[in-house]
Structures are given as C-alpha cells and as structure tokens.
Tab-separated table of C-alpha atoms and ligand atoms in Angstrom:
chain	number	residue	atom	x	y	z
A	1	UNK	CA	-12.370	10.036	2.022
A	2	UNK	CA	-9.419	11.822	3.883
A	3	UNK	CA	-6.933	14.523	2.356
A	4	UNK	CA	-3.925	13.397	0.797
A	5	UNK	CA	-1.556	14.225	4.311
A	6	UNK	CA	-4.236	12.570	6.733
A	7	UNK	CA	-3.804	8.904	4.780
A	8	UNK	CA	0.283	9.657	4.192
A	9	UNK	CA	0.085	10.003	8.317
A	10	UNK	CA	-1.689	6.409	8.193
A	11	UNK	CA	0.954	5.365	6.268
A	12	UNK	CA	3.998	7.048	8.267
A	13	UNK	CA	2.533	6.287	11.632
A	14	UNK	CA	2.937	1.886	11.385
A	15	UNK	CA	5.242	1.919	8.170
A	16	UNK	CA	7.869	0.501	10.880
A	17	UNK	CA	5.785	-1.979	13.203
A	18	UNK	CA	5.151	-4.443	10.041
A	19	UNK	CA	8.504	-4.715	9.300
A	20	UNK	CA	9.796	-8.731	10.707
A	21	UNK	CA	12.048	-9.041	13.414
A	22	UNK	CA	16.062	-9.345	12.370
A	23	UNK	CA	17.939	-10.720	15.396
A	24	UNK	CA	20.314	-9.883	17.720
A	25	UNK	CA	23.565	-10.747	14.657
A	26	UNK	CA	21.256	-9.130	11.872
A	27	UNK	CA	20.428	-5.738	14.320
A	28	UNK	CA	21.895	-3.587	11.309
A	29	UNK	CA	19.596	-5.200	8.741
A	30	UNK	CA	16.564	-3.394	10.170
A	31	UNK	CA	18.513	-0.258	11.102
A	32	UNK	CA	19.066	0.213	7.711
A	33	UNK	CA	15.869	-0.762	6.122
A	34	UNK	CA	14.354	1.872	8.994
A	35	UNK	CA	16.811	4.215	7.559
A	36	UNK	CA	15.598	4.470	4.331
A	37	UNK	CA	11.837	3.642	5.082
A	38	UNK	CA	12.611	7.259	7.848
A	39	UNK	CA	14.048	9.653	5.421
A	40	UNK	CA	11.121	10.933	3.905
A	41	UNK	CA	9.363	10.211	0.940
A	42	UNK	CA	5.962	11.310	-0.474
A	43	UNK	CA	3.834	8.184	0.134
A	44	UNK	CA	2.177	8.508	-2.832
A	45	UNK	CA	1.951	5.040	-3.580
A	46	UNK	CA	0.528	3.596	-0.119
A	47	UNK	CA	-1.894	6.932	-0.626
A	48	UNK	CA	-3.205	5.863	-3.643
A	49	UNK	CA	-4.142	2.625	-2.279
A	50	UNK	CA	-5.634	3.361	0.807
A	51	UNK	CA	-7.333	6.073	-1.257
A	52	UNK	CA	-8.978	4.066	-4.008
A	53	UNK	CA	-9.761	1.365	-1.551
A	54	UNK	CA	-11.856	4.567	0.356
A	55	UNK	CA	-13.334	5.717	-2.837
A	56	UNK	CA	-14.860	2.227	-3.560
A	57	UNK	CA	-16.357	1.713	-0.166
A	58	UNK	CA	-13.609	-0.809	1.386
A	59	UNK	CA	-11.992	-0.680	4.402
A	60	UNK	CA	-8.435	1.412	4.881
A	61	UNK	CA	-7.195	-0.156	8.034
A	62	UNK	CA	-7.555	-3.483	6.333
A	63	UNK	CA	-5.724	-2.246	3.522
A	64	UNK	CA	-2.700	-0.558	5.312
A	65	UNK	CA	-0.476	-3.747	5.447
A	66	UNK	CA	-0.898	-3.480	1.659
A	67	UNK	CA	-0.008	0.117	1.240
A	68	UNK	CA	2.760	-0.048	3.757
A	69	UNK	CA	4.318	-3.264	1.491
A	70	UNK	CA	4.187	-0.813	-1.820
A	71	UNK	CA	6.133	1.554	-0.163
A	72	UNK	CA	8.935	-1.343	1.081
A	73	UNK	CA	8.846	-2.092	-2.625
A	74	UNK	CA	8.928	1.109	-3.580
A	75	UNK	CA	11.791	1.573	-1.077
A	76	UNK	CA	14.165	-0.872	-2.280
A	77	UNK	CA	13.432	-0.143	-5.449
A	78	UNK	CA	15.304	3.174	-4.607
A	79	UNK	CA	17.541	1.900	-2.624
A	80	UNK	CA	19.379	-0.324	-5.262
A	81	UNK	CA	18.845	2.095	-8.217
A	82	UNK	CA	21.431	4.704	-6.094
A	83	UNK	CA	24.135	1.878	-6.223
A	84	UNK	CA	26.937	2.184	-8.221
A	85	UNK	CA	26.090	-0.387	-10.274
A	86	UNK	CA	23.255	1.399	-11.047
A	87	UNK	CA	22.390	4.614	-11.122
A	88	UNK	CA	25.322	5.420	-8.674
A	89	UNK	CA	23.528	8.773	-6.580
A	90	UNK	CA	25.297	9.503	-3.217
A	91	UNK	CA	21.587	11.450	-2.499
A	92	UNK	CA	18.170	10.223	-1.785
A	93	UNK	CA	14.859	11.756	-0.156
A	94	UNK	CA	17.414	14.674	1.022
A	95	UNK	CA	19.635	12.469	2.690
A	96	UNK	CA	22.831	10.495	1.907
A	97	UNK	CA	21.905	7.002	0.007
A	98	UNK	CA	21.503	3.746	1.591
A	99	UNK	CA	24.872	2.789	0.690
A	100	UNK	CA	26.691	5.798	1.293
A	101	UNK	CA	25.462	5.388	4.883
A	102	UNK	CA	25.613	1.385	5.611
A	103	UNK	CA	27.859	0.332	2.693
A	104	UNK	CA	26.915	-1.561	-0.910
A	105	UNK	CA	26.344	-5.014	0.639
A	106	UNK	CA	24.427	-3.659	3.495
A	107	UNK	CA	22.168	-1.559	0.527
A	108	UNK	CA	21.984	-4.508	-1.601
A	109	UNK	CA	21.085	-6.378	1.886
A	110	UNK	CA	18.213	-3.684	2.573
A	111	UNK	CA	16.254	-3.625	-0.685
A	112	UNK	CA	16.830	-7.475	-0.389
A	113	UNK	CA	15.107	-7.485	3.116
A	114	UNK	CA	12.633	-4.628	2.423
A	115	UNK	CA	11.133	-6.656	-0.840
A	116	UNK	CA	10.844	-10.287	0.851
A	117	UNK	CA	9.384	-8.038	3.681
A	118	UNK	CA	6.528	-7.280	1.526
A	119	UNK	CA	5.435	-10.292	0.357
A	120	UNK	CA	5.705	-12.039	3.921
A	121	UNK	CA	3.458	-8.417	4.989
A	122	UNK	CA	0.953	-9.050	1.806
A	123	UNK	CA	0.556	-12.878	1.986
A	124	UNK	CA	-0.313	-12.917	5.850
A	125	UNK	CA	-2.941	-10.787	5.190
A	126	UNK	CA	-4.862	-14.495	3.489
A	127	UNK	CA	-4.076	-16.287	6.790
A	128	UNK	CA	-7.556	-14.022	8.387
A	129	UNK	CA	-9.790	-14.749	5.768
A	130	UNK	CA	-10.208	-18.500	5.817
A	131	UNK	CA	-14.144	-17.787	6.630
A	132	UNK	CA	-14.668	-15.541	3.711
A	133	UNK	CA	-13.932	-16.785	0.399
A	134	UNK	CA	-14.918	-13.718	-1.264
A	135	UNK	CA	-12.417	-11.326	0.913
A	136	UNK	CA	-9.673	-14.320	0.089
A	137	UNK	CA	-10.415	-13.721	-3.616
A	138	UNK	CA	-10.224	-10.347	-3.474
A	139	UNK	CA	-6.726	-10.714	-1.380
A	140	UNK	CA	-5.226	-12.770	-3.878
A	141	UNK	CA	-5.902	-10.806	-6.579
A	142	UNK	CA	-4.572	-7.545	-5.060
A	143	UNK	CA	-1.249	-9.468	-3.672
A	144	UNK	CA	-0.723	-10.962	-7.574
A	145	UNK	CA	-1.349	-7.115	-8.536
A	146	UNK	CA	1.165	-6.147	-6.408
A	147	UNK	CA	3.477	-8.455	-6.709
A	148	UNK	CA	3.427	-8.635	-10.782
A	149	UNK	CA	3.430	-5.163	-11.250
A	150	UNK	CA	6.763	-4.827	-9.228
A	151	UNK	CA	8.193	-7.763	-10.785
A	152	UNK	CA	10.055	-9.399	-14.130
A	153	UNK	CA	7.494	-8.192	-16.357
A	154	UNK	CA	6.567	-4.740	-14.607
A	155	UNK	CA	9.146	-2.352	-12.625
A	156	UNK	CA	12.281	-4.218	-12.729
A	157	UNK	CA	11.751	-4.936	-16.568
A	158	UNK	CA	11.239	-1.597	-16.595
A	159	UNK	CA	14.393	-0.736	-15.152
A	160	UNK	CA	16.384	-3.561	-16.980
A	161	UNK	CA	15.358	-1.146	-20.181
A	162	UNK	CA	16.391	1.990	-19.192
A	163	UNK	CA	19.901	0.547	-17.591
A	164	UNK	CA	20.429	-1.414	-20.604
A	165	UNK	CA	19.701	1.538	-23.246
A	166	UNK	CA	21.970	3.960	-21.666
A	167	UNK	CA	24.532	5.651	-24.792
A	168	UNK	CA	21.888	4.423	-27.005
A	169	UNK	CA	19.649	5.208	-29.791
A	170	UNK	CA	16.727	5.952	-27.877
A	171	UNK	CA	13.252	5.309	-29.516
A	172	UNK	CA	9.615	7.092	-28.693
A	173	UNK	CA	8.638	3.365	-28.420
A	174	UNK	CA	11.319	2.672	-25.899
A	175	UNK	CA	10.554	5.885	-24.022
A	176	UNK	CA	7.542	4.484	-23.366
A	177	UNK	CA	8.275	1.434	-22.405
A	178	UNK	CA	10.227	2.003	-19.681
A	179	UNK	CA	8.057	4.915	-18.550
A	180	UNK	CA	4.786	2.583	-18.811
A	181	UNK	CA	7.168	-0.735	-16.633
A	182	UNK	CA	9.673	1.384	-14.278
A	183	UNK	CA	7.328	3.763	-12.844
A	184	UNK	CA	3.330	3.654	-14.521
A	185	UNK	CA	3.214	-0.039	-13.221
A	186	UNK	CA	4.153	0.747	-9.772
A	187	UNK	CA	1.764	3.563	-9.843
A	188	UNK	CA	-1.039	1.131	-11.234
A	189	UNK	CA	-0.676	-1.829	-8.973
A	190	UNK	CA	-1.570	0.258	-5.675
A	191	UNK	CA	-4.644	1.820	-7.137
A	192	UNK	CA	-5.715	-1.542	-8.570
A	193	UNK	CA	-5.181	-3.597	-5.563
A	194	UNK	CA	-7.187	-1.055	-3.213
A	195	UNK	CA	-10.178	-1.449	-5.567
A	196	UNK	CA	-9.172	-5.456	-5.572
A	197	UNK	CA	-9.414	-5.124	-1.841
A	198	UNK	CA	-12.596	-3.033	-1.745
A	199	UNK	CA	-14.646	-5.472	-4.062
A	200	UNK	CA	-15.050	-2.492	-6.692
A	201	UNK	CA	-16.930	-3.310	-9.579
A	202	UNK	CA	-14.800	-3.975	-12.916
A	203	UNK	CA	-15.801	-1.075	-14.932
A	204	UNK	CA	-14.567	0.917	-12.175
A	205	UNK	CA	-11.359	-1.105	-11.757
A	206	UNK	CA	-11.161	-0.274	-15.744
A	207	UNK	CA	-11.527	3.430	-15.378
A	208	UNK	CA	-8.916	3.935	-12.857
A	209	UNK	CA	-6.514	1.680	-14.423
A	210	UNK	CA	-6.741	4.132	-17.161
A	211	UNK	CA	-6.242	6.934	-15.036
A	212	UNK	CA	-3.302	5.061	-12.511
A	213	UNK	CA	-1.577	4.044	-16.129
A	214	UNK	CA	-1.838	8.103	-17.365
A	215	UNK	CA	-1.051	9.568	-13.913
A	216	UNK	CA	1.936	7.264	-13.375
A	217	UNK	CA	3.394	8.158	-17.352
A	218	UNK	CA	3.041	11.719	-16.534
A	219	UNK	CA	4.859	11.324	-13.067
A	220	UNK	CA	8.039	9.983	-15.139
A	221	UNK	CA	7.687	12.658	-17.505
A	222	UNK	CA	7.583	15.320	-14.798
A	223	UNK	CA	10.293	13.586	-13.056
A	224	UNK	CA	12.483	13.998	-16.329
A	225	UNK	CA	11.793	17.014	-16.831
A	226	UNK	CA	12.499	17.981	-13.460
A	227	UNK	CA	15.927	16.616	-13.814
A	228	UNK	CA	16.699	19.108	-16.263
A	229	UNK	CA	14.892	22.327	-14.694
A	230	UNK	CA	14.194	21.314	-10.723
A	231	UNK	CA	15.949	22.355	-8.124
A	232	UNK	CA	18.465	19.672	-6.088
A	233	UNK	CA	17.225	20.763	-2.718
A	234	UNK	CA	13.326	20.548	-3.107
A	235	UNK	CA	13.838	17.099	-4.938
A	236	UNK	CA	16.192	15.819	-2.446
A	237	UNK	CA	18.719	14.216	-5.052
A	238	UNK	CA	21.568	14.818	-7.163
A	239	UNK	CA	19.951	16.807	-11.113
A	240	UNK	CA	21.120	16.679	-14.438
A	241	UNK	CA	22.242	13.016	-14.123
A	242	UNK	CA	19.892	11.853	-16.987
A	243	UNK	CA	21.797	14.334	-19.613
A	244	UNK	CA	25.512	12.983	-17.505
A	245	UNK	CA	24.304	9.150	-18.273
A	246	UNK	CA	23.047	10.120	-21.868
A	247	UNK	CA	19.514	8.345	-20.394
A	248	UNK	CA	16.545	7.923	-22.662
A	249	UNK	CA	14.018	9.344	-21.835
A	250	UNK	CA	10.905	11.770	-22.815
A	251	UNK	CA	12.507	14.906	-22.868
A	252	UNK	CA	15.830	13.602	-24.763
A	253	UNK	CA	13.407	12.150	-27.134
A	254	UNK	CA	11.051	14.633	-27.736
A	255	UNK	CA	12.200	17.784	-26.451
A	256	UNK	CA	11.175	19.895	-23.680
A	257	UNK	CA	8.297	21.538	-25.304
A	258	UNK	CA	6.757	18.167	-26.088
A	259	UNK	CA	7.300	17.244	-23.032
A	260	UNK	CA	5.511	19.310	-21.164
A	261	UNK	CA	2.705	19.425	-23.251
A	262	UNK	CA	2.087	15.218	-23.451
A	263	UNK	CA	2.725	15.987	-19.504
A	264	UNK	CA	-0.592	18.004	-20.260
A	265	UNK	CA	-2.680	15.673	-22.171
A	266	UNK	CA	-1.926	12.555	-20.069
A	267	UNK	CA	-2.840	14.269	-16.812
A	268	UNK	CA	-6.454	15.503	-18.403
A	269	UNK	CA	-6.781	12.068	-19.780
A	270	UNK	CA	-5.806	10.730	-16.114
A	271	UNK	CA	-9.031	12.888	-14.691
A	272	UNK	CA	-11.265	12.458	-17.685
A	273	UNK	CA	-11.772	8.984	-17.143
A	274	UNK	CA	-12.429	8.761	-13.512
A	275	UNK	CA	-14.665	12.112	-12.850
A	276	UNK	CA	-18.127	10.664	-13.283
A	277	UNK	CA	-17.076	9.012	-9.897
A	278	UNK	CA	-18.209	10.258	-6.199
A	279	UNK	CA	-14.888	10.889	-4.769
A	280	UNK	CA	-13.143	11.817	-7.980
A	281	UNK	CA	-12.371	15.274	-6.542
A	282	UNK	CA	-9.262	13.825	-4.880
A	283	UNK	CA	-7.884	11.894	-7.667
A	284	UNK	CA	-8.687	14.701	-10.113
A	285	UNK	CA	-6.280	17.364	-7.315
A	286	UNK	CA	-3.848	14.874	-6.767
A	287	UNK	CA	-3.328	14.616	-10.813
A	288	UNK	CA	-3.232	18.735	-10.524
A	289	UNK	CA	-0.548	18.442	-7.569
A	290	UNK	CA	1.487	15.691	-9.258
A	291	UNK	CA	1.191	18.133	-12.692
A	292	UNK	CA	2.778	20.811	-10.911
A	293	UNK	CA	5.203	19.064	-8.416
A	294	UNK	CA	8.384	20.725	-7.682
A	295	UNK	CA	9.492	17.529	-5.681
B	301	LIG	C1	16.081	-1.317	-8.903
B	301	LIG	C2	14.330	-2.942	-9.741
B	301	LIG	C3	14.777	-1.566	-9.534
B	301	LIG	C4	13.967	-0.577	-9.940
B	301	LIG	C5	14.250	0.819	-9.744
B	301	LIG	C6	12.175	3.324	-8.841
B	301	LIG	C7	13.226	2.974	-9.802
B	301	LIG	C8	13.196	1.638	-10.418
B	301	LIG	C9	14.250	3.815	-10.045
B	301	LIG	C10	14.409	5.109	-9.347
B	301	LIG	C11	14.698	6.183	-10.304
B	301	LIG	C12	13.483	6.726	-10.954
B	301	LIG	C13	13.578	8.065	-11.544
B	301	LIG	C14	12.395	6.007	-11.001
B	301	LIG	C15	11.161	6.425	-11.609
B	301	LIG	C16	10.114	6.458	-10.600
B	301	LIG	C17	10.339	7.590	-9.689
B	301	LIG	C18	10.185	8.960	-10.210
B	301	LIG	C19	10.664	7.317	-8.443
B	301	LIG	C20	10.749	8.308	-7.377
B	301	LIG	O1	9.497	8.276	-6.779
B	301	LIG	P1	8.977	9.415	-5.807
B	301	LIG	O2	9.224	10.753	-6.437
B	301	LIG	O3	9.968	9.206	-4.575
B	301	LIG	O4	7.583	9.093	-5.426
B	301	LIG	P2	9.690	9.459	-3.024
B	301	LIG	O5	11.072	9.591	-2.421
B	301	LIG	O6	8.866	10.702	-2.862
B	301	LIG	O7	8.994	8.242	-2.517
C-alpha cells in the first residue's frame, strides 16, 4: 500500500493523457475540460480506488484508467452543479468556475465531454482482456459500478433531490437520501470497483461497502457543516450558500450538535467494519483525516 499523496500523484501525473483527442475546431473543448481537471482537487475518489484495489492484492496501474474516469465524473459533476441553473458558484477548487472562465455552453460542453470521456476511458479497458474471461468479468462489473453509481439512480438522482427540495419542508428521510445518492454513491462506486478489479472476495466487497457507504455520508455531513463554520479560502468556494438557498440538509435538519455527533458515529462505524483487514490502517486514517477536514 502507498500513503494517501503517493497514489493522488498516480492520479495527477496521467489524469490528462487519457483524456480523447478534440480537434483542431473543438481545441477549446479540451482546454476547458484540462481546466477544471488542473485546478486542484483532493483525489479522493481515484485514491480510494487505486487504494482498495492495493488492499485486495490487484494491480494499481491496471486500475488507473478507472480512477482517473471517477475523477472526470466527479469533475463534471462539479462543473455543472456551479451553473446558474444550478447551484450558481462563481468559485471552485480555489479558482473561478468552469463557466465563469469559458462561458455556460462551454461548462455545460465540459462536464458533457468529461462524462462521455469516462465511459469511452472505462469500456476500453474490456478491449485487453479478450484472453481472460475472469479479468473481463471483473471489468464489467466495476465499469456497471461505476457507471450506475454516477447515474439516474445514484449521483444525479441524488442531485435531482436536493435541487428539487430547495424552500422546502425538508425531512430526516430526505436528508438522507440525497446524502446516501449525491455524494455516498460516488464515494462507494470507486472503492467497490477497485475490489471488482482486484477479484476481492465478497465478504470483503461487503465490509467496505459498509464502510465506503458510512465514510461517504459523513463526508456530506462534514461538508455541510463546513458550509456553515469553514473557512472560504481553505475550501476553495463560496460558504454559507446552503443557509442563502434554504438547502436541506443535515445540519438544517438536525442541528449542529447532531450533526457533528452522527458525523462521529458514522465515521467509527466506517472503521469498525473494515479493521479486521491487513491494510485497514489506511482506510481507518483516511476516515480520521476526512473526520477532521478543514477542506
Ligand atoms: C450535476 C449530476 C450533478 C451532480 C452534482 C457533486 C455534486 C453533484 C454537487 C457538488 C456539490 C456538493 C456539495 C456535492 C456533494 C459532494 C461533495 C462534497 C463534493 C465535493 O467533493 P470534494 O470535496 O471536491 O472531494 P474536490 O474539489 O476536493 O475534488
């Protein structure tokens, strides 16, 4: 296993090469997928895969093209939830958003490009593996992982929640809902698809999920509480917008007090059900990390 900063430089190092060709007319396409792709970011979902696929024995360069498509997803996903039309922040990863740089088609464009980039990236990963029908299975299963997670029924339902519910009623059930589909699934997928990839065993598949599905609630609830008591500079985007856009979300529901003690609980039920592994020590510090983030 590596530390958390020696896979993000896997990551950070070929995050461009995989990205396709645009054309000499489409030359502002890739400037501006590279643009937000460049800005920063904490890689935590390409870590977690490469990471998990480490921890159960598979292979990380194989992986990479994997992790660096979760980020492209993870990417867009930013990029179009700073639009206007949706969350409408001029700030991202410390830098002026996508479309306060290239303009709202040209974001809308980007995310566009970024997500079809990722499947193209995760599918030609089969086209090796003709030979081996057991590295084909486990292939498939880790693109569908992917793929679902970020999809209709995982991220962007997710999202279609929380921008739906805005000057509403909010419910503990809905919290969680959009907690569990716009950022828990997205969290999820990566650590599940570098087991897929590794050929892990299913109980151990089962454990992490548990602790990808606790890890990635708590990261919302951090991130909301953040927005009330973080500071703009260290999280690289504009605060207080959730209380602005009357949002739902755990803190509004619950309080702050609550929040920060079910931030608590799921982060020791994160590490509970993964430490009887070898290399837990690094998912049981990143949960610490993420528990603590100021960023
Ligand atoms: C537009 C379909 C669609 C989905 C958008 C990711 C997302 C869903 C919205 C962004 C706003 C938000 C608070 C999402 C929750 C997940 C989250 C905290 C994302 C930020 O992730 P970090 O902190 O970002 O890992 P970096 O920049 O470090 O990669």
């Amino acid at each position: 296993m590596l530390s958390f900063n020696d896979y993000k430089n896997l990551v950070d190092e070929r995050l461009l090469d995989f990205l396709p060709d645009t054309g000499n007319y489409a030359n502002v396409l890739k400037e501006s997928m590279e643009y937000s792709l460049g800005i920063g970011g904490k890689r935590l979902r390409p870590v977690l895969l490469l990471a998990s696929c480490d921890a159960a024995g598979g292979d990380a360069d194989r992986a990479l093209p994997y992790a660096c498509a979760v980020e492209y997803i993870h990417t867009y996903s930013l990029i179009h939830d700073d639009l206007p039309a949706m969350d409408d922040d001029d700030m991202r990863r410390g830098k002026p958003s996508n479309h306060k740089v290239y303009g709202e088609a040209m974001a809308i464009l980007a995310g566009d490009g970024l997500l079809n980039s990722a499947a193209e990236l995760i599918t030609a990963q089969a086209l090796d593996l003709r030979e081996d029908a057991d590295a084909l299975y486990a292939h498939s299963r880790a693109a569908h992982e992917i793929l679902r997670r970020s999809g209709a029924s995982g991220m962007i339902a997710g999202q279609t929640a929380d921008v739906m519910n805005e000057d509403k009623e909010a419910s503990a059930d809905l919290v969680r809902f959009i907690e569990e589909h716009k950022t828990a699934d997205l969290i999820t997928a990566p650590v599940r698809a570098g087991l897929m990839l590794a050929q892990a065993d299913e109980s151990m598949i089962d454990d992490f999920t548990t602790y990808a599905k606790n890890l990635g609630i708590a990261f919302q609830i951090a991130d909301d509480i953040l927005d009330y008591e973080g500071n703009e500079e260290l999280m690289g985007k504009t605060l207080g917008k959730d209380l602005e856009q009357d949002k739902c979300n755990y803190v509004s529901v619950h309080g702050m007090q609550d929040a920060k003690a079910e931030l608590h609980r799921l982060s020791s039920e994160a590490k509970d059900a993964i430490r009887k592994y070898d290399n837990s020590d690094f998912f049981i510090e990143l949960a610490d990390m993420l528990e603590s983030r100021n960023n």
